[in-house]
mmCIF file of C-alpha atoms and ligand atoms in Angstrom:
data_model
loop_
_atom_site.group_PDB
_atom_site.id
_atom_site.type_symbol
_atom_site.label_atom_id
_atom_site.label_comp_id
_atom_site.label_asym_id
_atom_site.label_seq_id
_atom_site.Cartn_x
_atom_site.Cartn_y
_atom_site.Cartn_z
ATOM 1 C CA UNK A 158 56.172 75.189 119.927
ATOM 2 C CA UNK A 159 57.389 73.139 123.387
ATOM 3 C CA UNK A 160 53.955 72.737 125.468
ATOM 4 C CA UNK A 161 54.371 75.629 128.309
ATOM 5 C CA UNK A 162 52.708 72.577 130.793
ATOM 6 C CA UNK A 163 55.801 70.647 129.584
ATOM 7 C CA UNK A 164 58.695 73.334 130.974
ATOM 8 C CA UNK A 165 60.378 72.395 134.171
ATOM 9 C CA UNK A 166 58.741 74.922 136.444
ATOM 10 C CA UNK A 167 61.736 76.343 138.821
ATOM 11 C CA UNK A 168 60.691 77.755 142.128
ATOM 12 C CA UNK A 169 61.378 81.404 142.097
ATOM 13 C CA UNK A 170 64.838 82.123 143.607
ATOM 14 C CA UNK A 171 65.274 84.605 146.238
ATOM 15 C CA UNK A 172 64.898 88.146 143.988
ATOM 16 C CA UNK A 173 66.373 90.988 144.727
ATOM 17 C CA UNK A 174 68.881 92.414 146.788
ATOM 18 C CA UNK A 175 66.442 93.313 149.851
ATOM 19 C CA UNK A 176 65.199 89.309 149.900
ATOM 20 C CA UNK A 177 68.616 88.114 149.158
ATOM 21 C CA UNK A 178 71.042 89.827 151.636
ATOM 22 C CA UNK A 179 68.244 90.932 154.117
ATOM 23 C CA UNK A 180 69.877 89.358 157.071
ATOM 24 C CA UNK A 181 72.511 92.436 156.646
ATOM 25 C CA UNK A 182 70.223 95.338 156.194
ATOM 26 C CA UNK A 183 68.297 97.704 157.963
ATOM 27 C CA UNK A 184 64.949 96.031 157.843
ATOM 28 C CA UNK A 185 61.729 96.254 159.784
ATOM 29 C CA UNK A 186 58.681 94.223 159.618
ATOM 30 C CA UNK A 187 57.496 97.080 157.716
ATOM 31 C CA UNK A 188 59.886 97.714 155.330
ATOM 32 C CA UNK A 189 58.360 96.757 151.766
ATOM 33 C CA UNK A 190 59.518 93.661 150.222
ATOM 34 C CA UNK A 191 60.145 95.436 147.077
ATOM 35 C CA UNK A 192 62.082 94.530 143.935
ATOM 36 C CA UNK A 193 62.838 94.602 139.943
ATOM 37 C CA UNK A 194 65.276 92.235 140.117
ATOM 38 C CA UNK A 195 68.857 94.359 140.904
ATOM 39 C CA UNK A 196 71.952 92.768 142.019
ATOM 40 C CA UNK A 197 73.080 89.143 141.200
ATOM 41 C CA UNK A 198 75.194 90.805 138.333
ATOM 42 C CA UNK A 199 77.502 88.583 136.113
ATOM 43 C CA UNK A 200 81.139 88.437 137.415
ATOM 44 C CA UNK A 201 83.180 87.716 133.930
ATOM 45 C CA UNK A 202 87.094 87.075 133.617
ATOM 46 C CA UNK A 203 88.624 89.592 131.302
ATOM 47 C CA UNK A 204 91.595 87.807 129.804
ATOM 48 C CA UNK A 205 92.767 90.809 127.435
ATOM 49 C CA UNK A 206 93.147 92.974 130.577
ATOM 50 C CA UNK A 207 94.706 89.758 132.709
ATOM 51 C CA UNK A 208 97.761 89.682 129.754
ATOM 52 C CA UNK A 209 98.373 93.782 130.161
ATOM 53 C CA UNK A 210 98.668 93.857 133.937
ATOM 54 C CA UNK A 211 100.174 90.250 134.852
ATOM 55 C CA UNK A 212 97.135 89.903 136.784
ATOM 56 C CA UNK A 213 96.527 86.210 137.964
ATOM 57 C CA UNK A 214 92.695 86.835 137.226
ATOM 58 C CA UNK A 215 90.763 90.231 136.630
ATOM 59 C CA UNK A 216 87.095 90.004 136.977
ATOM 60 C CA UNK A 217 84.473 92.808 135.703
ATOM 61 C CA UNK A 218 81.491 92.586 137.879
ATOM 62 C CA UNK A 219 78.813 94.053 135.504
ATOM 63 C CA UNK A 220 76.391 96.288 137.274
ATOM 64 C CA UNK A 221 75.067 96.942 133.869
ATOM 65 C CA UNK A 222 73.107 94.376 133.967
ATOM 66 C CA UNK A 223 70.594 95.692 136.490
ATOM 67 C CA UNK A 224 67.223 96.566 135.993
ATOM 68 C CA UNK A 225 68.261 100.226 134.789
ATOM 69 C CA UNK A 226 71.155 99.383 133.623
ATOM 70 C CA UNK A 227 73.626 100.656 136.538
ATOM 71 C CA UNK A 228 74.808 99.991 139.949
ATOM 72 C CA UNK A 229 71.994 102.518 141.366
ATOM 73 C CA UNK A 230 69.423 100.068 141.332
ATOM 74 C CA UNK A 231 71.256 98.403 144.592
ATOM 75 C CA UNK A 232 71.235 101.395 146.605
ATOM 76 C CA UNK A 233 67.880 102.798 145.358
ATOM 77 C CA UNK A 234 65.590 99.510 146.213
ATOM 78 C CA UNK A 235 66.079 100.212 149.605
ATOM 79 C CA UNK A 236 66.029 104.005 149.933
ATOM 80 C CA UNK A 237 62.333 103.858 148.257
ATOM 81 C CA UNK A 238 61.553 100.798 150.353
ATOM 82 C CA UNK A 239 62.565 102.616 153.135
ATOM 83 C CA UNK A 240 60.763 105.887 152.238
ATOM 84 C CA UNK A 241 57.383 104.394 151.741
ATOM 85 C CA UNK A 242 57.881 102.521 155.437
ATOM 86 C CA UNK A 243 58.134 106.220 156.939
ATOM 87 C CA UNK A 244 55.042 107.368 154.811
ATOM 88 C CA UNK A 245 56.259 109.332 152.039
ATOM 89 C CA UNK A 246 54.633 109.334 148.965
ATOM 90 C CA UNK A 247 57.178 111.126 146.911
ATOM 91 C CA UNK A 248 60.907 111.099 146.390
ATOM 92 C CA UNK A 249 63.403 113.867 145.372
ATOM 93 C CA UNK A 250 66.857 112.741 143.864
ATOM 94 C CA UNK A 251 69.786 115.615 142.372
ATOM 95 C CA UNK A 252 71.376 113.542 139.403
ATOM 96 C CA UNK A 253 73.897 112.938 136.387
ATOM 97 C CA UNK A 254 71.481 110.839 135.111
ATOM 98 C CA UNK A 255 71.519 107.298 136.812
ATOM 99 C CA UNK A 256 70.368 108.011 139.942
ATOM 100 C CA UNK A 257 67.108 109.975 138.128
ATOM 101 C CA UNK A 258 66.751 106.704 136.026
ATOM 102 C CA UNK A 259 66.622 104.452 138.706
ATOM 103 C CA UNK A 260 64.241 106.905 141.250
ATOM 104 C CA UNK A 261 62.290 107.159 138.646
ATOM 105 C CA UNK A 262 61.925 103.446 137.758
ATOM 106 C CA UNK A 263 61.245 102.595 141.217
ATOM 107 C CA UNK A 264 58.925 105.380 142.103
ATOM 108 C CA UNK A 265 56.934 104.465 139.058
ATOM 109 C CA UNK A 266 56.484 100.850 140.249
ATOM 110 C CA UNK A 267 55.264 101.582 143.710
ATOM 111 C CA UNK A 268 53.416 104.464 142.586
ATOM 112 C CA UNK A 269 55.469 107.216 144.348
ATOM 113 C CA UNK A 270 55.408 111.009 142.650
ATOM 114 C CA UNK A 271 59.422 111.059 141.830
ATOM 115 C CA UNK A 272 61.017 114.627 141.101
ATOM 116 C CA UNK A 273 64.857 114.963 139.779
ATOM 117 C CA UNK A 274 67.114 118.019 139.549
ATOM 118 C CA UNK A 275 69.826 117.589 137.052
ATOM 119 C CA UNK A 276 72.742 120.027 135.640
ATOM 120 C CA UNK A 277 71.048 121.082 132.141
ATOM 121 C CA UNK A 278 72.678 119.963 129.356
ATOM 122 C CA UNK A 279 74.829 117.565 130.971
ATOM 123 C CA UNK A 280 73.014 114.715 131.122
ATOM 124 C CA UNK A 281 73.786 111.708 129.145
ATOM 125 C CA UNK A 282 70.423 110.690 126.348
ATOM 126 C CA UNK A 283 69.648 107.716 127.322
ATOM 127 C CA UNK A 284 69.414 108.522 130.972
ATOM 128 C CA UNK A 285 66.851 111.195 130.487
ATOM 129 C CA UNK A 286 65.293 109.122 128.035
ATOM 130 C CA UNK A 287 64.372 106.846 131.189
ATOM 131 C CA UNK A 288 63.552 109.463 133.498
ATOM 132 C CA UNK A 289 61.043 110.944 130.767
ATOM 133 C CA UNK A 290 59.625 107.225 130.061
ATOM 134 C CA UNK A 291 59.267 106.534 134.156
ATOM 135 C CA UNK A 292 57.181 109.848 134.280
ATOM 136 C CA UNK A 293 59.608 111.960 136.415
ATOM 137 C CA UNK A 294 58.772 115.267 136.771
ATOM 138 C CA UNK A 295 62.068 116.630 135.735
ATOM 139 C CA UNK A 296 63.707 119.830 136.772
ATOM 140 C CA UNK A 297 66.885 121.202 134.547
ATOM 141 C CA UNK A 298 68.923 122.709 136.929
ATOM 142 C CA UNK A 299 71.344 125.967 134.954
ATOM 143 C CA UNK A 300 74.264 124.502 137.355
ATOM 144 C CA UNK A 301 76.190 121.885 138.167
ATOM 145 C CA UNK A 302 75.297 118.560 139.541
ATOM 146 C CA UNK A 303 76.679 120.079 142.904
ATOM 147 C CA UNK A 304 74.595 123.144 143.003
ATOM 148 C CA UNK A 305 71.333 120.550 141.755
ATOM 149 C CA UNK A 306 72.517 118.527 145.058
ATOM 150 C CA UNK A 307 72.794 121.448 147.365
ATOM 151 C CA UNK A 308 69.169 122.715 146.424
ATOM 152 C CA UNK A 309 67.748 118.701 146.743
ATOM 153 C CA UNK A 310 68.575 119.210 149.903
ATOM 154 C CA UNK A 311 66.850 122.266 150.635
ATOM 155 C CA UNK A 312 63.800 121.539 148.878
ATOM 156 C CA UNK A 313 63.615 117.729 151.412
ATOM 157 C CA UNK A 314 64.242 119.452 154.519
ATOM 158 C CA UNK A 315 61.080 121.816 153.613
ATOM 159 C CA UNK A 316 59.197 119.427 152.338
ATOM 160 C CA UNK A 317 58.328 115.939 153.042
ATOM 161 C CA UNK A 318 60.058 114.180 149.703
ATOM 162 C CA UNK A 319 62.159 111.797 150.945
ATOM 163 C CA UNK A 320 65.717 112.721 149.211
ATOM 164 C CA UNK A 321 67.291 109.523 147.649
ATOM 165 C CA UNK A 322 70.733 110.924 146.217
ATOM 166 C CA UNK A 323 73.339 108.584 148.628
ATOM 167 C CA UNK A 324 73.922 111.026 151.439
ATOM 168 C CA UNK A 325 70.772 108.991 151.882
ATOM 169 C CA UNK A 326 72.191 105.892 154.509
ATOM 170 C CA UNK A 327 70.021 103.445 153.170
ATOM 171 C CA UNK A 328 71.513 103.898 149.299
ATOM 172 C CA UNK A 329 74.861 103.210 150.860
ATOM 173 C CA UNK A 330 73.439 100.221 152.426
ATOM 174 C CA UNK A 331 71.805 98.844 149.844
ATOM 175 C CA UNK A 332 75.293 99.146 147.738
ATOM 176 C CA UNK A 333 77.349 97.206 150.181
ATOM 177 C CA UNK A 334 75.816 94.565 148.681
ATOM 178 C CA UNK A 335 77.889 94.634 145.756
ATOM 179 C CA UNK A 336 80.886 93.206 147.832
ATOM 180 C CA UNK A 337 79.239 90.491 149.335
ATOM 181 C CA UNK A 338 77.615 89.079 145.658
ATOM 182 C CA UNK A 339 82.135 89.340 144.675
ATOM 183 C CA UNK A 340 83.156 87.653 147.547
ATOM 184 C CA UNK A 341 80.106 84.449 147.010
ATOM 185 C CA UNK A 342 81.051 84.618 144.196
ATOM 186 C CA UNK A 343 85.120 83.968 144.469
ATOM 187 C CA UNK A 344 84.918 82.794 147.648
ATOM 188 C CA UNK A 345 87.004 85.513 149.357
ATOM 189 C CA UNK A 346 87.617 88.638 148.940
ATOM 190 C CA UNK A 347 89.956 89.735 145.971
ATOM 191 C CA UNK A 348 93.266 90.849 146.255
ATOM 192 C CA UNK A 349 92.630 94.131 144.823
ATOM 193 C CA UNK A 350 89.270 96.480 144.117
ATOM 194 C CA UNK A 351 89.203 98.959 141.331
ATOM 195 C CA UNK A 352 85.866 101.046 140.643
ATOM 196 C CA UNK A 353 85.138 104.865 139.341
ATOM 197 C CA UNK A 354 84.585 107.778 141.968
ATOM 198 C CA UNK A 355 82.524 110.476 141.698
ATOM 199 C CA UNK A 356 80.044 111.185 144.872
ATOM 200 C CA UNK A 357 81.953 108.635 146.549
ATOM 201 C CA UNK A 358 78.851 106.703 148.074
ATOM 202 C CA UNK A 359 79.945 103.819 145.721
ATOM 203 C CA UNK A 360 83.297 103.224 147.115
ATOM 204 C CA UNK A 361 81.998 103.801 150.790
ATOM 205 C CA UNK A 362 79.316 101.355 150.408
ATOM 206 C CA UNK A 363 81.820 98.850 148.785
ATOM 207 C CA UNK A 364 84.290 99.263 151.416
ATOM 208 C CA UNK A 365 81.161 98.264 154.313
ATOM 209 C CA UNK A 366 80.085 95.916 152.475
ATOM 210 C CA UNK A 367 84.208 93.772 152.749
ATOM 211 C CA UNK A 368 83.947 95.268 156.393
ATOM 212 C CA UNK A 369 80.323 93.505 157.497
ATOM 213 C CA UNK A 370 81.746 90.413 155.735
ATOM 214 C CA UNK A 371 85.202 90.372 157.131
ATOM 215 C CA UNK A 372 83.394 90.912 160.454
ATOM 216 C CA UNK A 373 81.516 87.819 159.917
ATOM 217 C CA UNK A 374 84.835 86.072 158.726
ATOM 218 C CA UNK A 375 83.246 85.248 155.188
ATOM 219 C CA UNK A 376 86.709 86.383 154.122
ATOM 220 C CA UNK A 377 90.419 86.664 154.717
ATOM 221 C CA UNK A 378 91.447 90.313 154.046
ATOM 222 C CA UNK A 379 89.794 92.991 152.647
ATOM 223 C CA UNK A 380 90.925 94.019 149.344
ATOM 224 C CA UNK A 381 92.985 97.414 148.556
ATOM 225 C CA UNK A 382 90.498 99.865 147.483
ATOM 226 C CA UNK A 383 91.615 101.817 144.144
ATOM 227 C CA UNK A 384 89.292 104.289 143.092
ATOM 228 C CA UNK A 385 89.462 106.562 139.741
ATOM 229 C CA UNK A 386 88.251 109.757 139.066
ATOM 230 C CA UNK A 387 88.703 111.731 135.591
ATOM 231 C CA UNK A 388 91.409 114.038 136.052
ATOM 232 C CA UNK A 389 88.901 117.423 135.239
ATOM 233 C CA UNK A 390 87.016 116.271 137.890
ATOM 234 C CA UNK A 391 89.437 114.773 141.194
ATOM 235 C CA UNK A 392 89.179 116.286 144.413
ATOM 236 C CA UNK A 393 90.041 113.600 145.864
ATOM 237 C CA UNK A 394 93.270 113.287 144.207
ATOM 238 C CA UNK A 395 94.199 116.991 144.884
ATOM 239 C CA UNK A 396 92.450 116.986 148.325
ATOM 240 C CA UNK A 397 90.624 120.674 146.619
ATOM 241 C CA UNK A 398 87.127 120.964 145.771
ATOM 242 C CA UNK A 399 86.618 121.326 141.966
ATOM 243 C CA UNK A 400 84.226 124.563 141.013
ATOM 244 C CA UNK A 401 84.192 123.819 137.384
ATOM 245 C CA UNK A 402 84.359 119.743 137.253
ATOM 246 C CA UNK A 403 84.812 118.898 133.355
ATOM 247 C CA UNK A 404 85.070 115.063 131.691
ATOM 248 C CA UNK A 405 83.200 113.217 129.100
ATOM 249 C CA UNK A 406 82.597 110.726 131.396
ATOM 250 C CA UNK A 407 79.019 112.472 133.224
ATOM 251 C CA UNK A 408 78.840 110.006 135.778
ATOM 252 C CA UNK A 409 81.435 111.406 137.783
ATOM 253 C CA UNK A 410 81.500 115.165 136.712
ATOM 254 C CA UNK A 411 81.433 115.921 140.354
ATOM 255 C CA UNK A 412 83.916 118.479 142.106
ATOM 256 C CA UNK A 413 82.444 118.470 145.792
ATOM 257 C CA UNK A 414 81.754 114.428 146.556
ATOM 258 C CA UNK A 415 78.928 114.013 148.894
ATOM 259 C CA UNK A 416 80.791 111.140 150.478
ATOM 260 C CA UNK A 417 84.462 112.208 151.014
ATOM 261 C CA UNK A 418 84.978 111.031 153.897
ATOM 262 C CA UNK A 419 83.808 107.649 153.276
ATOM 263 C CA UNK A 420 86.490 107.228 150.150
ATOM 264 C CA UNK A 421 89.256 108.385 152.058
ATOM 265 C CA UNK A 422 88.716 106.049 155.076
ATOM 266 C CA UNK A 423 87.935 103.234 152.085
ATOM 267 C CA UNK A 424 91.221 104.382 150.424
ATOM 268 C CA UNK A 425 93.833 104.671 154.057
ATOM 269 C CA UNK A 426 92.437 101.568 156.295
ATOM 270 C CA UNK A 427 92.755 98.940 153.038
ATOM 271 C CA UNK A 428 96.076 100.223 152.134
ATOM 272 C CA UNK A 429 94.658 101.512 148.290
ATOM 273 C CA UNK A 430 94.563 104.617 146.827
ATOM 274 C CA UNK A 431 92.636 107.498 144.548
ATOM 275 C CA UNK A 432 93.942 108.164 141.338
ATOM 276 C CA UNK A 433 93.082 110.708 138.465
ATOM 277 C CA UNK A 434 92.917 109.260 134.735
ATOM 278 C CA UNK A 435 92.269 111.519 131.610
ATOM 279 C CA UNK A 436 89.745 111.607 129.338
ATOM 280 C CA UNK A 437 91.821 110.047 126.546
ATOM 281 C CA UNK A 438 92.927 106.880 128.821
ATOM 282 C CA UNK A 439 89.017 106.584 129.581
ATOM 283 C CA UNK A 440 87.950 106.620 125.848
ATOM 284 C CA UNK A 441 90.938 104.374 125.559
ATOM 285 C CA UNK A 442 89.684 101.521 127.874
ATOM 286 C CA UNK A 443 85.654 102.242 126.977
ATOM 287 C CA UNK A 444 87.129 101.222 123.577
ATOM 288 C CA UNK A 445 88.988 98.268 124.542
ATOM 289 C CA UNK A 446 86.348 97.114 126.745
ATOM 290 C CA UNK A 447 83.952 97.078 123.664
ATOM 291 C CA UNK A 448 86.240 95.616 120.815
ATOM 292 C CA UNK A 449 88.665 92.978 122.879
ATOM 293 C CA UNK A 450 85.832 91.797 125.877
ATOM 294 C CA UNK A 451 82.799 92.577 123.967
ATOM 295 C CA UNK A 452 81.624 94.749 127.420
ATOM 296 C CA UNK A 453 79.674 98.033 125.988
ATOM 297 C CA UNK A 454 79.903 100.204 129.396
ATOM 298 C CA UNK A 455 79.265 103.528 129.653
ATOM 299 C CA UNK A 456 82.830 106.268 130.095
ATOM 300 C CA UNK A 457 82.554 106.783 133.935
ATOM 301 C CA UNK A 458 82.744 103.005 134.299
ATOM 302 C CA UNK A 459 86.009 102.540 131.856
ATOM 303 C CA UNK A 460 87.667 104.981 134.192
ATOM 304 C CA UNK A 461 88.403 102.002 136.478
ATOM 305 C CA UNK A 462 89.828 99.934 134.160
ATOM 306 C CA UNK A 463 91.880 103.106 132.093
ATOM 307 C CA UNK A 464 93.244 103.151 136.008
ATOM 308 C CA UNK A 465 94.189 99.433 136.426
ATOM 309 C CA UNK A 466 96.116 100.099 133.363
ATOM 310 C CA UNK A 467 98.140 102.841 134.916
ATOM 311 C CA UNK A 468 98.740 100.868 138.205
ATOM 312 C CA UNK A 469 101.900 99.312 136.894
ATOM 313 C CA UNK A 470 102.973 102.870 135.999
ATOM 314 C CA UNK A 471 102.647 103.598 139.375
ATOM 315 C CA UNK A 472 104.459 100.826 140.767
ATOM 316 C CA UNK A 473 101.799 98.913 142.232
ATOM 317 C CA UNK A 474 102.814 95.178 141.477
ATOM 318 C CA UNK A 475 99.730 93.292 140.254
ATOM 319 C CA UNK A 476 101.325 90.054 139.441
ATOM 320 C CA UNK A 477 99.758 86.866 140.545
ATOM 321 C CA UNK A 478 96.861 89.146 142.119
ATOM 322 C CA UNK A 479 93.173 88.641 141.906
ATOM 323 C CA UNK A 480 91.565 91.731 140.935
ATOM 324 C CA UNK A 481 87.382 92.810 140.502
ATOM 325 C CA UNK A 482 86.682 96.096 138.540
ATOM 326 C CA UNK A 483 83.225 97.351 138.715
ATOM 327 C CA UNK A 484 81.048 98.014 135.896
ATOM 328 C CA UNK A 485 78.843 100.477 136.951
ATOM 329 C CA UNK A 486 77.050 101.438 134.220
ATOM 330 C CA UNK A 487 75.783 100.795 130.302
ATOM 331 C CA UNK A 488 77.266 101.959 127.469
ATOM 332 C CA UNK A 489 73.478 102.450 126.035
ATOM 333 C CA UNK A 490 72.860 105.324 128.163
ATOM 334 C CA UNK A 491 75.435 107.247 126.076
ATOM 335 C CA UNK A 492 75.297 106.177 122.717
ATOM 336 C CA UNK A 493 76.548 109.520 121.769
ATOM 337 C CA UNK A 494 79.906 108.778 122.663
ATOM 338 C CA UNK A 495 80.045 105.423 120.627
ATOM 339 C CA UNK A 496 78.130 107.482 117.518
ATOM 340 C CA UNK A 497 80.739 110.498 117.672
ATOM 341 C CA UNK A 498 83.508 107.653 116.998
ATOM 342 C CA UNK A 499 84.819 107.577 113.307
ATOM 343 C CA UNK A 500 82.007 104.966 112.082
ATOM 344 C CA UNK A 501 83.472 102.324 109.366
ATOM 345 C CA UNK A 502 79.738 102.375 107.802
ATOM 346 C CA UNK A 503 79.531 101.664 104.181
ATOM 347 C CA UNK A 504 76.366 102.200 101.842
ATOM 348 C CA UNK A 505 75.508 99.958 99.594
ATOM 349 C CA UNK A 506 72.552 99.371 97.328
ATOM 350 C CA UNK A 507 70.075 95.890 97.143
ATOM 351 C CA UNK A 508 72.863 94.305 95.420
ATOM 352 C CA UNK A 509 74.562 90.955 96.422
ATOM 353 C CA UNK A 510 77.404 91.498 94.658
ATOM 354 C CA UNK A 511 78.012 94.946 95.530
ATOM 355 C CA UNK A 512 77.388 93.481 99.934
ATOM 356 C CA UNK A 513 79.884 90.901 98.768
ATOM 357 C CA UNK A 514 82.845 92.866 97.568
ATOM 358 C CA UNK A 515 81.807 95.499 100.493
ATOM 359 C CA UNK A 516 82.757 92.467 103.406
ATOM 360 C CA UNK A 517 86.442 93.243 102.680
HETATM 361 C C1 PLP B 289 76.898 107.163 139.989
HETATM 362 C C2 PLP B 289 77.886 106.565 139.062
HETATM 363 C C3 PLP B 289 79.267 106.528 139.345
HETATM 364 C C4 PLP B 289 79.864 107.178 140.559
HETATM 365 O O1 PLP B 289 79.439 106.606 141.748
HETATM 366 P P1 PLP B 289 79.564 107.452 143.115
HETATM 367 O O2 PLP B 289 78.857 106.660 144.112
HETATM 368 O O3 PLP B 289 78.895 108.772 142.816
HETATM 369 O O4 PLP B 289 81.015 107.637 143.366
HETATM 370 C C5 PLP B 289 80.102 105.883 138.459
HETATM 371 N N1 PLP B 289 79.636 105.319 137.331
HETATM 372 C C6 PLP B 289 78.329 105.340 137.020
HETATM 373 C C7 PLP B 289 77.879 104.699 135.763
HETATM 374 C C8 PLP B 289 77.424 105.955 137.869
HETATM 375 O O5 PLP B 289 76.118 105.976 137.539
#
C-alpha cells in the first residue's frame, strides 16, 4: 500500500458550479456556498457519429456524469441554495423522475423536507429508486406530469415550499452553465447545438448561457440551436399542446412545456430549429450510443443524437461543422429499457470447457 503521507496533496479545485461560474449568477452574500460536485462534465469526440453526418467534430457533453446522474444537478444547486437564502425549509418539485432525484439529493444534504409529485406509473426505476433512498416524501400523482406540475404550483403558492421544477429562474440559471463549461472547453462556441426538449428550461438555459458569453465576447457566434422532442410528445413541432403525450423516452413525456417561449426564441434568434424523432430512431441511437461509443445514456437523451442523424435528411449541411450534443441523462436510471432488449445471455454450468466453447 503507497503511504497516504506520500500522495501529492492537490489543493481542492474550485467545486461546483455555484463556486466555479459565480461571477455569472445571481448571488448574494447570503446565498449558500453549496455543492456535490455538478457540472465540469466530460466533453468526448464521438467519431462513429462524426463518419455518419460529415461532421468535422461531434462532441457529447455528458451530463451523466453529475452527482445524480443528469443535467438537473446544474439547475437544482442553485434553486435550493437560493431557497434556503429566503428561509425555506422545504422544497416542492412536479417530476418525470430527474428533477425528484436531484431535489431530493440536495434537500437531503442541507437538511431541507423535499416533497415530489410525479405521474404514477410513469416514472423510470431508477429515478424513484433515488427519490425513495434521499427520503422524499413522494406523492403519485393519477395524471400526467402536466397535471403533477399544475397542482406543484398550487400547493407553493399556498404554502411556503419553495417550488424547484424550472419555471423556477434560478434552475434556468444554474443550467446556463452548461454552455459556458462547452465553450472553455473548445474555445468558442460550436457551430451547431443539438439537445432533447421536453419542459424546455434546458434549451432556454443553454441558449443564455451562449448569450451571457457572447455578451462578454468569450465567443464568435452563437451556435444554431436544434432541439428534439419524441414525436408522441412535440408541441413544439406542431405549435399544439399535447393532452395525451406518449414516448418511451419519460424524460420528455411532456405535452404543455413550461418553458415555450424560451425554446422558440432559442430556436428563431440562432437560426436552428425543433424537430420530432420517433421512438424507433431514439431506441436506434440509445443503441448505437451504447455499442459503437460505449456512452450508456438514458432514451430522452438519444433523442438528440436520433435527430442529428436526421439533419442531413432535412437538408441541413453539417459538413466541416463542429457540433456538441448533450447528454442529459444515465442510462442506469432506466435499466428497463436495456433489460427488455433481446439479451444474448447464455447459461452455462462450473465448467471450463463448457465457458470455453460458449465464447463463440
Ligand atoms: C429533464 C430532462 C430532459 C428535458 O429537459 P427540459 O429542460 O425539460 O426540456 C431531457 N433529458 C433528461 C434526461 C432529463 O432529465
Amino acid at each position: 500500500m503507497a503511504d497516504p503521507d506520500a500522495l501529492p496533496s492537490a489543493p481542492p479545485a474550485a467545486s461546483g458550479i455555484i463556486a466555479r461560474y459565480a461571477a455569472y449568477l445571481p448571488l448574494t452574500p447570503d446565498t449558500p456556498r453549496i455543492t456535490l460536485g455538478e457540472g465540469s462534465t466530460p466533453l468526448v469526440r464521438a467519431e462513429s457519429l462524426e463518419r455518419l453526418t460529415g461532421a468535422a467534430s461531434v462532441h457529447l457533453k455528458l451530463e451523466s456524469c453529475n452527482p445524480t446522474g443528469s443535467f438537473k444537478d446544474r439547475g437544482m444547486v442553485l434553486a435550493v441554495a437560493k431557497a434556503i437564502e429566503d428561509g425555506h425549509q422545504a422544497v416542492l418539485c412536479a417530476s418525470t423522475g430527474n428533477t425528484s432525484a436531484s431535489a431530493a439529493a440536495y434537500a437531503a444534504r442541507m437538511g431541507l423536507k423535499v416533497y415530489v409529485l410525479v405521474p404514477r406509473g410513469s416514472i423510470a426505476q431508477g429515478k424513484l429508486a433515488q427519490a425513495i433512498a434521499h427520503g422524499a416524501r413522494i406523492l403519485a400523482v393519477k395524471g400526467s406530469f402536466d397535471d403533477a406540475l399544475t397542482l406543484a404550483r398550487e400547493i407553493t403558492d399556498r404554502h411556503p415550499i419553495a417550488l424547484v421544477n424550472s419555471v423556477n429562474p434560478h434552475r434556468i440559471q444554474g443550467q446556463k452553465t452548461g454552455a459556458f463549461e462547452i465553450v472553455d472547453a473548445l474555445g468558442d462556441a460550436p457551430d451547431l447545438h443539438c439537445m432533447p426538449v421536453g419542459n424546455a428550461g434546458n434549451i432556454t438555459a443553454y441558449w443564455m448561457g451562449y448569450r451571457d458569453y457572447q455578451a462578454e465576447e468569450r465567443l464568435t457566434r452563437p451556435p444554431r440551436m436544434f432541439g428534439f422532442q419524441a414525436a408522441g410528445a412535440a408541441p413544439l413541432v406542431s405549435g399544439q399542446i399535447v393532452e395525451h403525450p406518449e414516448t418511451i423516452a419519460t424524460a420528455i413525456r411532456i405535452g404543455k412545456p413550461a418553458s415555450w417561449a424560451g425554446a422558440v426564441a432559442a430556436r428563431d434568434q440562432s437560426g436552428g430549429d425543433i424537430q420530432a424523432v420517433s421512438d424507433d430512431q431514439i431506441l436506434h441511437a440509445y443503441r448505437h450510443l451504447a455499442r459503437e461509443e460505449g456512452v450508456f445514456c438514458e432514451p430522452a437523451s438519444a433523442a438528440c443524437v436520433a435527430g442529428l442523424l436526421q439533419l442531413p435528411q432535412r437538408g441541413v449541411d453539417l459538413s466541416g461543422a463542429r457540433i456538441v450534443c448533450i447528454i442529459t441523462g444515465s442510462g442506469l436510471k432506466d435499466p428497463d429499457i436495456a433489460l427488455s432488449a433481446e439479451a444474448d445471455i447464455v447459461d452455462v454450468p462450473v465448467d471450463l470447457a463448457a465457458v470455453e466453447a460458449a465464447l463463440d
